[in-house]
């Protein structure tokens, strides 16, 4: 006789589909640099459409190493400080010595605040509290503060650019005290190798990977879901599928390593290849009491950032076709419009690929019973394609990506699979290859700059991960945001933004999120678990931010 | 005796006329405009019944270092202004109105670095120049009704030379200030000061 398995029943009656509070609030970074505005005495709109989104001139400015692509010295209103007299070039004619620093510290500051609205469905999560305990209070309306961030960028002359940004109010996204990016970029270093101009640039430090559409330049209040997706394999004591995959890598995480790149993002080809630390455990940097690290001696410094010796490799290639008929306009940084320069009408196609190998350590044993450390080294990849179409102030763009992690299941001395999660009684002696953990998804977004101070946005995000769903069901904790009723985690997010000033922005978005459920029953016929009380998770979000 | 008296009268009349004639082309109007930082423009308003030929030389306004150069220019009505782009970035020039008349707005479009475009100003008024790529850029062209005008120096001093004798209305313009007009009678060199306010 089958036993029905019930979770606590919350609401009798029909399914309700009303806005529900999300406990998860994503604060995306905004990388507009008011310091450049001060250095060049020019408006933010010279480089930004709707900060931080770059226009074509802003892309050229960034590609050139945070300076005007041509005759930069004629545009700088604050002269740089030379680190040696000009005549030093006669002493060392074939070096980049001595260089310069910006005449004033190129510092920008940013602050944002949020307000969100929920609906009565938020109280359905009260069922997740253990019996006899108080559930979390989820308010219907809520004001929240974001991060106070500092960022500085510029160039040191000799085509050497720099960037550092940090969330100084709290330990925000990325570890190490909220450090975002911190790197040096050697622009057009290929000139020393007689390569074509801008064919080779090197970047070293901590940086966001050269993604098709980055979180850093994302004008939305909420991030792109696919960039936040990690690959945690399904672990279920009920279902036959088990995946010993615990890869917490996401594209939203800053990389530590070195990148070579070339080409331009405002027309023609662009490529990048990065070698970066492997860290799929998601742990922050750890120090060793025995081995000193680059940041300090034994028992000192920040420690090691990698969780294995393997180095990941990320590569991207894209080509942008500017579509103006006039060749001079088509090849220019901006198109020559009848009423003034504007962004090109263009079509951009790209592809990207990341290869890694996660490493999970286990305390196992040799077949003779002697203790042995076992490491499940599971290669993984992320691969995808992207496109972008732009016509005047209308931009349609999207990404599709797949993720794949090999799956090594531990076995005991008899060769039998050991159920996951591992307990302390059964000692593994090796691994066997099993069903890989996969996911796929992407996003499609349309931005339209209605007026110079109004941006209309429509966006669709999708993440398809059956492992996320299985994990949510198996743990019987009710499906969290990452374990929806269906295996798809699609959402539609319309929004609108107002530039009160070029450096002050008010944003609104409404997130039509996928269905969730906190009531799961076991079908008496099939024995499968299914949700019988799904409800849609929606959020209304308002943001107010300023940079200066 | 009668002939001598006639000669005396004629001589006196001729002398007076000559003196008067000598005074007419040398009259100048000078003074000072107090209006804060920057230059001002002082000009003679339209003279009823008088028209003036368009100047033959063009005035040049350049775009260099994300700045219009000069920031203030004065040209007589009918003059042609050449707009040059000396920057290695794309610029645009447009004006939303002339003396508040939006029907007279115009957009010059975009042209490459090193090239120029011309525009002939057939109507008098204040022309605010803007760039729709770099909103911080601005300049002013004061199109004057007559060829009698002057741009002050940095201290506000001006001088309009070669003014014929007559009764005129003189106006002073400064960026951000109200235009002030005063009557003046020119019989010899004269002085006229202005103090402008918002």
mmCIF file of C-alpha atoms in Angstrom, chain A residues 40-43 45-46 57 68-71 74-75 77 328 333-342, chain B residues 64-67 86-92 107-112 115 117 131-136:
data_model
loop_
_atom_site.group_PDB
_atom_site.id
_atom_site.type_symbol
_atom_site.label_atom_id
_atom_site.label_comp_id
_atom_site.label_asym_id
_atom_site.label_seq_id
_atom_site.Cartn_x
_atom_site.Cartn_y
_atom_site.Cartn_z
ATOM 1 C CA UNK A 40 37.452 66.058 -20.207
ATOM 2 C CA UNK A 41 34.830 68.550 -18.986
ATOM 3 C CA UNK A 42 32.212 66.733 -20.995
ATOM 4 C CA UNK A 43 28.821 65.239 -20.262
ATOM 5 C CA UNK A 45 26.281 61.321 -22.589
ATOM 6 C CA UNK A 46 29.472 61.642 -24.620
ATOM 7 C CA UNK A 57 32.049 56.448 -28.832
ATOM 8 C CA UNK A 68 39.913 59.566 -26.635
ATOM 9 C CA UNK A 69 40.789 57.377 -29.625
ATOM 10 C CA UNK A 70 42.548 60.245 -31.426
ATOM 11 C CA UNK A 71 44.314 63.382 -30.196
ATOM 12 C CA UNK A 74 43.762 67.989 -27.125
ATOM 13 C CA UNK A 75 40.646 67.014 -25.225
ATOM 14 C CA UNK A 77 41.119 69.697 -19.678
ATOM 15 C CA UNK A 328 33.370 56.848 -44.406
ATOM 16 C CA UNK A 333 33.603 55.432 -34.705
ATOM 17 C CA UNK A 334 30.097 56.855 -34.960
ATOM 18 C CA UNK A 335 27.807 57.059 -37.944
ATOM 19 C CA UNK A 336 27.263 60.457 -39.587
ATOM 20 C CA UNK A 337 23.566 61.134 -39.241
ATOM 21 C CA UNK A 338 21.569 63.841 -40.927
ATOM 22 C CA UNK A 339 21.035 65.502 -37.545
ATOM 23 C CA UNK A 340 24.328 64.631 -35.952
ATOM 24 C CA UNK A 341 26.555 61.685 -35.094
ATOM 25 C CA UNK A 342 24.804 58.627 -33.752
ATOM 26 C CA UNK B 64 38.163 72.260 -31.127
ATOM 27 C CA UNK B 65 38.830 70.417 -27.879
ATOM 28 C CA UNK B 66 35.059 69.918 -27.368
ATOM 29 C CA UNK B 67 34.636 73.707 -27.397
ATOM 30 C CA UNK B 86 38.993 70.702 -36.139
ATOM 31 C CA UNK B 87 38.401 67.874 -33.655
ATOM 32 C CA UNK B 88 39.147 64.226 -34.317
ATOM 33 C CA UNK B 89 35.663 63.390 -33.046
ATOM 34 C CA UNK B 90 32.335 63.796 -34.765
ATOM 35 C CA UNK B 91 30.376 66.928 -33.904
ATOM 36 C CA UNK B 92 27.035 68.406 -34.758
ATOM 37 C CA UNK B 107 20.366 71.534 -37.648
ATOM 38 C CA UNK B 108 23.588 71.610 -39.640
ATOM 39 C CA UNK B 109 24.064 67.843 -39.432
ATOM 40 C CA UNK B 110 27.439 66.150 -39.213
ATOM 41 C CA UNK B 111 30.580 66.610 -41.216
ATOM 42 C CA UNK B 112 34.031 65.081 -40.978
ATOM 43 C CA UNK B 115 35.780 70.126 -43.259
ATOM 44 C CA UNK B 117 29.853 74.028 -43.728
ATOM 45 C CA UNK B 131 26.019 70.142 -30.217
ATOM 46 C CA UNK B 132 23.651 67.199 -29.755
ATOM 47 C CA UNK B 133 26.550 64.814 -29.177
ATOM 48 C CA UNK B 134 28.249 66.892 -26.472
ATOM 49 C CA UNK B 135 25.529 68.729 -24.571
ATOM 50 C CA UNK B 136 28.046 70.783 -22.575
#
